[in-house]
Coordinates of C-alpha atoms and ligand atoms in Angstrom, one line a residue:
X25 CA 67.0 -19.9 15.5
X26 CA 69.8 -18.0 13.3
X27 CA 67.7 -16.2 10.3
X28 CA 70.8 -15.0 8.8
X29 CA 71.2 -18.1 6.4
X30 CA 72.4 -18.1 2.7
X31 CA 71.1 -16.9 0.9
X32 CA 70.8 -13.7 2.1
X33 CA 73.9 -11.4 2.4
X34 CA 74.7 -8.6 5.7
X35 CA 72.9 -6.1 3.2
X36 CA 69.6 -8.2 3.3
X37 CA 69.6 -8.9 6.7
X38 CA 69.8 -4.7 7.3
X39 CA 66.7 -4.4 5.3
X40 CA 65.3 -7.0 7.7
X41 CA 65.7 -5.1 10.5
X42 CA 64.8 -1.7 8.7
X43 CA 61.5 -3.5 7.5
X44 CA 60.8 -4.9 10.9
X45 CA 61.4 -1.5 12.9
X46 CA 58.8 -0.2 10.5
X47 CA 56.2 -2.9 10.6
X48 CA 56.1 -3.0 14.5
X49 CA 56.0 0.6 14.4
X50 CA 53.7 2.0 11.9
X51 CA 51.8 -1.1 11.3
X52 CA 51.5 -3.9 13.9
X53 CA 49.9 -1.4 17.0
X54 CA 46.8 -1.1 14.3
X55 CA 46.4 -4.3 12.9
X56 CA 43.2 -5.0 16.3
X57 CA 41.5 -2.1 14.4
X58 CA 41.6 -3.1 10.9
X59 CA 40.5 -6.5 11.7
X60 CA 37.7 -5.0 13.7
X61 CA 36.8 -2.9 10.5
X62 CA 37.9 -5.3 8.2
X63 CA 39.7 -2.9 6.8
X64 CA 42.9 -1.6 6.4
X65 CA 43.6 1.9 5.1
X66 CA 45.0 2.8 1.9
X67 CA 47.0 5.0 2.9
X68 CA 49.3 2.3 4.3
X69 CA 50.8 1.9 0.7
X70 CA 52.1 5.4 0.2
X71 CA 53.2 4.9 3.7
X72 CA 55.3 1.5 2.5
X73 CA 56.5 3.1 -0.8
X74 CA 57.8 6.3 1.4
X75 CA 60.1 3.7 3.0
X76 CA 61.0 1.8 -0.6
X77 CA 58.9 -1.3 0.3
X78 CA 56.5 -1.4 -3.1
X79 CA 59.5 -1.4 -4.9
X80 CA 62.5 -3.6 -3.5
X81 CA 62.8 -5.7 -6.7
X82 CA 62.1 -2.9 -9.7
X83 CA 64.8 -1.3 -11.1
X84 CA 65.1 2.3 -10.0
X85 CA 64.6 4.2 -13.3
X86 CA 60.8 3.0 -12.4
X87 CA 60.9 4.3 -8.5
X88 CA 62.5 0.9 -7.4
X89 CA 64.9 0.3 -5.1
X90 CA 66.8 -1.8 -7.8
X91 CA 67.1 -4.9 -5.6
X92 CA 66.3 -8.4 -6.5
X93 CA 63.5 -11.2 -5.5
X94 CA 65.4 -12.0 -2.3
X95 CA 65.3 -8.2 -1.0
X96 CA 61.5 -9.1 -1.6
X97 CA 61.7 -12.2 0.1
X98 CA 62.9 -10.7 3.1
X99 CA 59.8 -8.4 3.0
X100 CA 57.9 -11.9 2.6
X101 CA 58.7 -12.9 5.7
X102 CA 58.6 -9.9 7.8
X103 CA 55.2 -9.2 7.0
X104 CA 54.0 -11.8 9.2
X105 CA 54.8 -9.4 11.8
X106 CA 52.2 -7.4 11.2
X107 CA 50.0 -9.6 12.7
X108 CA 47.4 -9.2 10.5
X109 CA 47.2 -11.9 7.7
X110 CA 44.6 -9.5 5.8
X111 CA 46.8 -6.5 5.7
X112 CA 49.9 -8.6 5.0
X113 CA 47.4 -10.1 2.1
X114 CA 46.6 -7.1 0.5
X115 CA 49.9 -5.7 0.4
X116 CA 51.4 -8.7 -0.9
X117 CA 48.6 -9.2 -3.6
X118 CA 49.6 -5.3 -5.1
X119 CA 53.6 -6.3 -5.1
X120 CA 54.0 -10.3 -5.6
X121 CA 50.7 -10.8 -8.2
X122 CA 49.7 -7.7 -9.7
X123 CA 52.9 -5.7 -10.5
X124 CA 55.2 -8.6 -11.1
X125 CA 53.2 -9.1 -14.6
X126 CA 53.8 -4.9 -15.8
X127 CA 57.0 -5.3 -15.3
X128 CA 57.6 -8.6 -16.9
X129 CA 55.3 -8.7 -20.0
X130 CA 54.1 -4.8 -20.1
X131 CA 54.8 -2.0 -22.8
X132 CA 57.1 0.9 -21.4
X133 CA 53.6 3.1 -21.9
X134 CA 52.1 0.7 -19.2
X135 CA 55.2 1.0 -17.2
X136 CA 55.0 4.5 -16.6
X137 CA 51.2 4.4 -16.7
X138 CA 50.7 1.3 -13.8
X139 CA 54.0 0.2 -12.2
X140 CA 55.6 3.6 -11.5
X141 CA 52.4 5.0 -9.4
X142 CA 52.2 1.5 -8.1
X143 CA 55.2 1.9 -6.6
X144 CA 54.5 5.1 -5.7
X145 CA 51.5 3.8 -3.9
X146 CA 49.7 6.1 -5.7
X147 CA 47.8 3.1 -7.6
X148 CA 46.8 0.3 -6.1
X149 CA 46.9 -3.3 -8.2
X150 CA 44.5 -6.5 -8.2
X151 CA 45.1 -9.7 -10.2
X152 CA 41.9 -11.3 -11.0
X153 CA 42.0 -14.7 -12.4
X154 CA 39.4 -16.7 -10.4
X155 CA 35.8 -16.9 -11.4
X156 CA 32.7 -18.3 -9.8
X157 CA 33.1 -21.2 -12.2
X158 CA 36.6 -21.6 -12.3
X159 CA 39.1 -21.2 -9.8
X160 CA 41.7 -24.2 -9.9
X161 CA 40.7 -24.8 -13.6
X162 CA 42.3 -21.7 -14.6
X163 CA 41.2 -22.6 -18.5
X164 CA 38.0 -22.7 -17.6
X165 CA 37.6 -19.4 -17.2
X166 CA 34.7 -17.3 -19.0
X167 CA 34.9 -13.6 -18.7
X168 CA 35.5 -12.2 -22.2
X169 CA 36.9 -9.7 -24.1
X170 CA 34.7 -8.7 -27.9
X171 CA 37.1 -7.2 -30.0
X172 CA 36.0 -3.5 -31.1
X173 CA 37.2 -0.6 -33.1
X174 CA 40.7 0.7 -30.4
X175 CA 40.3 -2.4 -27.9
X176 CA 38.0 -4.3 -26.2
X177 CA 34.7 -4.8 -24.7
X178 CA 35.1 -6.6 -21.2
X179 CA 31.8 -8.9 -20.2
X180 CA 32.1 -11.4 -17.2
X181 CA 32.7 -12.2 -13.3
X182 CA 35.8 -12.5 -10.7
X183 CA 35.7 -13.4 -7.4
X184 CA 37.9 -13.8 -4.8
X185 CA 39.5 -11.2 -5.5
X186 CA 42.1 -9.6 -3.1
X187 CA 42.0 -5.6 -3.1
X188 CA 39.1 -6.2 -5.4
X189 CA 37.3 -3.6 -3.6
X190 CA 39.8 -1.0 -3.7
X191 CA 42.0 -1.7 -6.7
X192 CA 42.6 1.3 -9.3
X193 CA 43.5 -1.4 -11.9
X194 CA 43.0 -5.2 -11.8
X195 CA 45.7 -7.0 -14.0
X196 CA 42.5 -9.6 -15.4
X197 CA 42.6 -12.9 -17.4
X198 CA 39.6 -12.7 -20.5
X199 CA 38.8 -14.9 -23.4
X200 CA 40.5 -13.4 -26.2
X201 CA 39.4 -16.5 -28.6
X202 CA 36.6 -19.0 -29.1
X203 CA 39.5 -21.8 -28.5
X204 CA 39.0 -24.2 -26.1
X205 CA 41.7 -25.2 -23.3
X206 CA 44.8 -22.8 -22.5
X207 CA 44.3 -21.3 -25.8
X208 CA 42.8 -18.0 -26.3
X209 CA 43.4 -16.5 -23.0
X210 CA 44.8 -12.7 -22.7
X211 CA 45.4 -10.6 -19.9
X212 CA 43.9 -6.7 -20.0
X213 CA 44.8 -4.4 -17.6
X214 CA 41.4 -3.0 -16.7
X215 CA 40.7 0.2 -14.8
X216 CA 38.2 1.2 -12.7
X217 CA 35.8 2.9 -14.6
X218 CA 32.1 3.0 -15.4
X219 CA 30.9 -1.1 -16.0
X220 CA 33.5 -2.4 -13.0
X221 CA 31.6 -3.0 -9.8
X222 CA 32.6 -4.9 -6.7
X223 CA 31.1 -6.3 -3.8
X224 CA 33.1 -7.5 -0.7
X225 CA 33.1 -11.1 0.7
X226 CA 33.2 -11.9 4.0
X227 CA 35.4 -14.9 5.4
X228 CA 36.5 -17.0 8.1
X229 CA 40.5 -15.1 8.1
X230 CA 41.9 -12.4 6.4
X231 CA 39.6 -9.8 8.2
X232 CA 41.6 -6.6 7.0
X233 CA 41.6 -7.6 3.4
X234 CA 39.3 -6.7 1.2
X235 CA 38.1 -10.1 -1.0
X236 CA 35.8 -9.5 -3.4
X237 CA 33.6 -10.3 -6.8
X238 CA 34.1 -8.1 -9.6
X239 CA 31.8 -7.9 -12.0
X240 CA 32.6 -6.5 -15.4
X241 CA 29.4 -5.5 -17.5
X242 CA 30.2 -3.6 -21.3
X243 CA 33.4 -2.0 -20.3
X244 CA 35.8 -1.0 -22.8
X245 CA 39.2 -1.7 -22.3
X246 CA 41.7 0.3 -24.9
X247 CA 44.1 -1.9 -27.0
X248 CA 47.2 -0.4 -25.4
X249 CA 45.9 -2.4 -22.1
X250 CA 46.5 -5.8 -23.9
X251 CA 49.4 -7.0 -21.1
X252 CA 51.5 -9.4 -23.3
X253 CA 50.8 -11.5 -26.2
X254 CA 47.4 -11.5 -27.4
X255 CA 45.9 -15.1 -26.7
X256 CA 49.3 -16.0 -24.9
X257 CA 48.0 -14.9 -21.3
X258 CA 48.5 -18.6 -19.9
X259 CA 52.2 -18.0 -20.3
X260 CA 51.7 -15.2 -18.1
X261 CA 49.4 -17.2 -15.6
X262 CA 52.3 -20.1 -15.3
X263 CA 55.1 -17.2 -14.9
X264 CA 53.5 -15.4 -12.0
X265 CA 52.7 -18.8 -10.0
X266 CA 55.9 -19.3 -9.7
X267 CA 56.8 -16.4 -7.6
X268 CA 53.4 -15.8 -6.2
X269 CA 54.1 -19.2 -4.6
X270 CA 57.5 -18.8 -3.3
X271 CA 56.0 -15.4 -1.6
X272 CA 53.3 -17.4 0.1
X273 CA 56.2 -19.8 1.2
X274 CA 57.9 -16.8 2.7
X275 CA 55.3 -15.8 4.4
X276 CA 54.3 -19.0 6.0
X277 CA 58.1 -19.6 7.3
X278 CA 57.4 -16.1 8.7
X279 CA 54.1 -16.5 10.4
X280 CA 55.1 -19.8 12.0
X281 CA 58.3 -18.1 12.9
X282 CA 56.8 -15.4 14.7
X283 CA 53.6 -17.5 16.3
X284 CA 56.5 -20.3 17.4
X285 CA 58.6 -17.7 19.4
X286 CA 55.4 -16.5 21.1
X287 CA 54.1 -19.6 22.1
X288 CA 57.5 -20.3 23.4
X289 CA 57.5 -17.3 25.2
X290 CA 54.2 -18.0 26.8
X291 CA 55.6 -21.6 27.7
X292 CA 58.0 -20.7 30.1
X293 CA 55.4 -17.6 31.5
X294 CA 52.3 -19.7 32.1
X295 CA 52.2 -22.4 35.6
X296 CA 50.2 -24.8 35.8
X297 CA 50.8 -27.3 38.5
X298 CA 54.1 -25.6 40.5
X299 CA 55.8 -25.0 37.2
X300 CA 56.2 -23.1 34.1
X301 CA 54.0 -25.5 31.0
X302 CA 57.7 -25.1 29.8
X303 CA 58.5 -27.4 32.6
X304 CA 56.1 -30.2 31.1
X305 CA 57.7 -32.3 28.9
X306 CA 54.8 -32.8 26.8
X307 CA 54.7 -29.2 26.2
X308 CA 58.6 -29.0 25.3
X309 CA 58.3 -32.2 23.0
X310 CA 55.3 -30.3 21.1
X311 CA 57.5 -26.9 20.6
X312 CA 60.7 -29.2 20.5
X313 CA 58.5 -30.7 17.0
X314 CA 57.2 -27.3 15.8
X315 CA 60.9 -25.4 15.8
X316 CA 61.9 -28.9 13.8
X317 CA 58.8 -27.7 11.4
X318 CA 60.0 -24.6 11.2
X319 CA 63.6 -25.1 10.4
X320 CA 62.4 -28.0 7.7
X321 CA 60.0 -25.4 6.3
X322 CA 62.4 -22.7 6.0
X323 CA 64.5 -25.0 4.6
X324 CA 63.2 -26.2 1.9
X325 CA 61.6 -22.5 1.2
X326 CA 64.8 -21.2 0.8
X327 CA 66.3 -24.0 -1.5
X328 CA 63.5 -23.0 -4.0
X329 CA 64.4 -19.4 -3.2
X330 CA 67.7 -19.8 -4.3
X331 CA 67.4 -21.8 -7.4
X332 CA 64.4 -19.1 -8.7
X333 CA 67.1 -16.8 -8.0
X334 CA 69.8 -18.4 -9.8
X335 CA 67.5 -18.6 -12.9
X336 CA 66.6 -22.1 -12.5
X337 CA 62.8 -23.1 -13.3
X338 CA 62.8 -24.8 -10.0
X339 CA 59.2 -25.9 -10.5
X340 CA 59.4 -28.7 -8.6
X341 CA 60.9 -27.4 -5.3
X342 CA 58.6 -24.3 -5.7
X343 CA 55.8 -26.6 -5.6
X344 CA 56.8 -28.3 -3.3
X345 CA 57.3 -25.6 -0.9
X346 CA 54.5 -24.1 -1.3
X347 CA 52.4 -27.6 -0.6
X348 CA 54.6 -28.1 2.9
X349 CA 54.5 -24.3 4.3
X350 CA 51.0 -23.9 4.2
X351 CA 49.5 -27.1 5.9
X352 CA 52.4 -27.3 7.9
X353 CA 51.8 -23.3 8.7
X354 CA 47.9 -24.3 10.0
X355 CA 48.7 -27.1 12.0
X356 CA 51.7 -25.0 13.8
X357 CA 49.2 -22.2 14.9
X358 CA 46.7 -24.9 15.9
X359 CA 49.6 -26.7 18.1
X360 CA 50.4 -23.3 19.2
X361 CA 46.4 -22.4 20.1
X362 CA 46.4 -25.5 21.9
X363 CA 49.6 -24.2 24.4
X364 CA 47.6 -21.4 24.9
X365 CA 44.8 -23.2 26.1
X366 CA 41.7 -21.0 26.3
X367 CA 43.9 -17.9 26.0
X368 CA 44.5 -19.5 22.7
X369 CA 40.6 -19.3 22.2
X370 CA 40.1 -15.8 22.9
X371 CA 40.5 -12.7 20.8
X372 CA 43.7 -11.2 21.5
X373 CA 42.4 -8.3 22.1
X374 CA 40.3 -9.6 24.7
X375 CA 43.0 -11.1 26.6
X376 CA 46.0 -8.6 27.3
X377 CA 48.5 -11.5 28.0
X378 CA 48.1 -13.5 24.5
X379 CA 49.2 -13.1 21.4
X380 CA 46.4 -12.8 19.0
X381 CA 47.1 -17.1 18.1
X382 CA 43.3 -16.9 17.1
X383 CA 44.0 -14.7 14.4
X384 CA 47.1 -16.3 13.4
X385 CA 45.3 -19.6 13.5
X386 CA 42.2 -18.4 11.1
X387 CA 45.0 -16.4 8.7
X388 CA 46.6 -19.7 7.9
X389 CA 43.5 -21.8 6.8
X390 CA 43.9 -20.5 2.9
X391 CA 47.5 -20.8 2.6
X392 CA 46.3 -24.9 1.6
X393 CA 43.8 -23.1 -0.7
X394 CA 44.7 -19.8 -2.4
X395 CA 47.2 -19.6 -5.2
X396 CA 46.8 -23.1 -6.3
X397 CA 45.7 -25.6 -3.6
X398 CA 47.0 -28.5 -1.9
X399 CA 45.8 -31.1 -4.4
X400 CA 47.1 -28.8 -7.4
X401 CA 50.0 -28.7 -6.3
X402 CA 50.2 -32.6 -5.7
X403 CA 48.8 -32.7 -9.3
X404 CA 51.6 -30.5 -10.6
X405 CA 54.1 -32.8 -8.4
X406 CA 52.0 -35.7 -10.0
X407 CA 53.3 -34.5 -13.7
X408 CA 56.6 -33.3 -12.8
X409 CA 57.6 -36.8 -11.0
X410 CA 56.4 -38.5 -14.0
X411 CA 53.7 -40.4 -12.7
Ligands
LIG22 C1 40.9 -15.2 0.6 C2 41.2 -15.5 -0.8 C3 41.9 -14.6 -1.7 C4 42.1 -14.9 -3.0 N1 42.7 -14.0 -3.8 C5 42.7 -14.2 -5.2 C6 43.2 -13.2 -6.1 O1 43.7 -12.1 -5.6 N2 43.2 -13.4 -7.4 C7 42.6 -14.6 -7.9 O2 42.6 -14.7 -9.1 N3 42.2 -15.6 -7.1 C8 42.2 -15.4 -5.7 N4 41.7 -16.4 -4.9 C9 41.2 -17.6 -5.5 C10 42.0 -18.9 -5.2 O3 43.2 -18.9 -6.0 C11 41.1 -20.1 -5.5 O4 40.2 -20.1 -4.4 C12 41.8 -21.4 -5.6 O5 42.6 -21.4 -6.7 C13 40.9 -22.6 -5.6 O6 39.9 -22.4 -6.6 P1 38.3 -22.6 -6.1 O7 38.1 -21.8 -4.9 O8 37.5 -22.3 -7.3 O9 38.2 -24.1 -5.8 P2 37.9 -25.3 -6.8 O10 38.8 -25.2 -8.0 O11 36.4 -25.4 -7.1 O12 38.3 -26.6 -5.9 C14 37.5 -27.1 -4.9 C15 38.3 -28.2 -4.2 O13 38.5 -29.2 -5.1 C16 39.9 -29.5 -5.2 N5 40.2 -29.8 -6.6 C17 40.0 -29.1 -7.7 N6 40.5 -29.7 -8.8 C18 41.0 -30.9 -8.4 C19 41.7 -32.0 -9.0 N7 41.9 -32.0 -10.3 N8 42.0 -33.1 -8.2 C20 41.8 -33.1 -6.9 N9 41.2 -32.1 -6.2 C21 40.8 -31.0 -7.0 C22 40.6 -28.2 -4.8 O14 41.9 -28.5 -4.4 C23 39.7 -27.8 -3.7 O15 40.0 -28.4 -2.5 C24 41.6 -16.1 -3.5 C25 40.9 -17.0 -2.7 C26 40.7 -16.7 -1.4 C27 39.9 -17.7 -0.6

């Protein structure tokens, strides 16, 4: 399966072998351990920045490497190889949701003050959106901001928040206004300080990630943190979907990539009655269908990938990526789980000769969930088809 497709040039394609080197170097031989101790370490972002990776698509007066969105796609998709969805989570949470938003709305103070240590590594970035009582009804949300003499005083609850445990800032959405709806909503870039506590979730995947509530109790938030227009913060909401979508896309077309070659792999290794499963033309009909899955997914990823970076608003293709990667993405590792048979069961730890499809298989449950849902995104299809 050729990965060198348009619309990626010879010069992206060297990143993706630079990225991968790196990955299965540095990062891959730990991922066991940080799933173990759900944890990875932070020190794994100045690590990344040290090799340009928090920084592909900023311009290099900030400390980017002055690429564009698909030098971050290719980092999209490679991150799969880390084999650790949490890791690959929490990494992509600090440079596809909370950065994008400094960089595209924020004052040249907050530039310098967030993005440029954030790309340093040096800071470490959360989005919080998500509340206990509203998650796909993003308007619903509650946590608000009580303007005060210099800023803000910041009262309210996130959850589900990705590097909400060890995020210096968290890029948040508050109620700026009494206004019902879309209205009234603001984003403040909130740092941890005395009023912000956290408390860690733990889930069914993601087991290196830290996910967590955030609870914000009196804490003053200075006015030069307002990120964008006052009351205008669902602008900001709609912009970052867009690519925080795509990203999960990538990633998807990655994972599947990655889990479809192994199973392969483990296909032609594994007899069972005086030949390889390989051999069983059940088996090779199954993988035959999940490299047509693949190639559809990519596919289709890629042709929203290149209208977002032609400037289009491709929000229909976007959507509809992102609704077909990630059920597609859980069924694959659960076809795949099943080749292993109870290899595929075990922790891959456990069992020298698998690849950890367990893992892989738990990882892909939220992509159907996080960052708008399966049914949102049929609503948004809904709207955009004109039905
Ligand atoms: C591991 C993890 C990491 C996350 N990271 C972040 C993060 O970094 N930042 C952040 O802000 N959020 C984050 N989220 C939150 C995530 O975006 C929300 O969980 C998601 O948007 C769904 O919201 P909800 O969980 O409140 O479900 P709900 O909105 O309560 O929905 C429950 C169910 O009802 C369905 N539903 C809702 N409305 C409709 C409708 N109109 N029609 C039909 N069905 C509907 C949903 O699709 C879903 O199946 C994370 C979530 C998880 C699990």
């Amino acid at each position: 399966m050729s990965i060198s497709t348009p619309p990626f040039s010879e010069e992206h394609e060297q990143l993706r072998q630079s990225a991968r080197g790196f990955i299965e170097r540095e990062l891959a031989p730990h991922a066991q351990q940080w799933e173990d101790e759900r944890w990875f370490p932070d020190a794994v972002f100045p690590k990344l920045a040290a090799q340009g990776l928090l920084g592909l698509k900023y311009p290099e007066s900030y400390g980017g490497q002055g690429g564009d969105y698909l030098h971050e796609a290719v980092l999209c998709e490679e991150m799969a190889r880390i084999g650790s969805g949490g890791t690959a989570a929490g990494i992509g949470a600090h440079i596809n949701i909370a950065t994008p938003p400094i960089w595209k709305f924020g004052t040249e103070d907050q530039k310098q003050r967030y993005l440029v240590p954030a790309i340093r590594g040096e800071l470490i970035g959360a989005l919080g959106i998500t509340e206990p009582g509203a998650g796909s009804d993003v308007a619903a949300l509650s946590t608000r901001a009580e303007r005060v003499d210099g800023g803000w005083v910041v009262n309210g609850e996130k959850t589900y928040i990705t590097n909400g445990e060890r995020a210096h800032f968290i890029v948040t959405a508050v109620k700026t206004s009494a206004e019902g709806g879309h209205h009234g909503i603001s984003f403040l870039i909130v740092d941890r300080c005395d009023g912000v506590s956290s408390s860690k979730l733990d889930k069914l995947g993601w087991h290196a990630s830290d996910t967590a509530t955030i609870s914000f109790q009196d804490v003053f938030v200075a006015e030069e943190n307002l990120l964008g227009e006052l009351d205008g913060g669902f602008k900001l909401i709609m912009a970052n979907f867009q690519w925080e979508r795509l990203a999960m896309a990538l990633g998807a077309v990655g994972a599947m990539t990655v889990a479809w070659e192994r199973t392969a792999e483990f296909a032609r290794q594994r007899n069972a009655f005086g030949r390889p499963l390989s051999g069983h033309q059940a088996i090779r009909h199954k993988l035959a269908d999940l490299a047509t899955s693949v190639y559809t997914c990519r596919c289709v990823t890629y042709d929203a990938l290149r209208r977002f970076v032609a400037g289009e608003d491709p929000l229909r293709e976007v959507t509809m990526a992102k609704l077909l990667t990630q059920r597609a993405c859980f069924e694959l590792m659960d076809d795949c789980l099943q080749i292993h048979g109870g290899a595929g069961y075990m922790r891959g730890d456990s069992s020298p000769q698998t690849h950890p499809i367990e893992r892989a298989a738990r990882d892909a449950r939220l992509g159907p969930i996080g960052g708008g849902s399966d049914e949102i995104m049929r609503e948004i299809l809904g709207r955009v088809l004109g039905l």
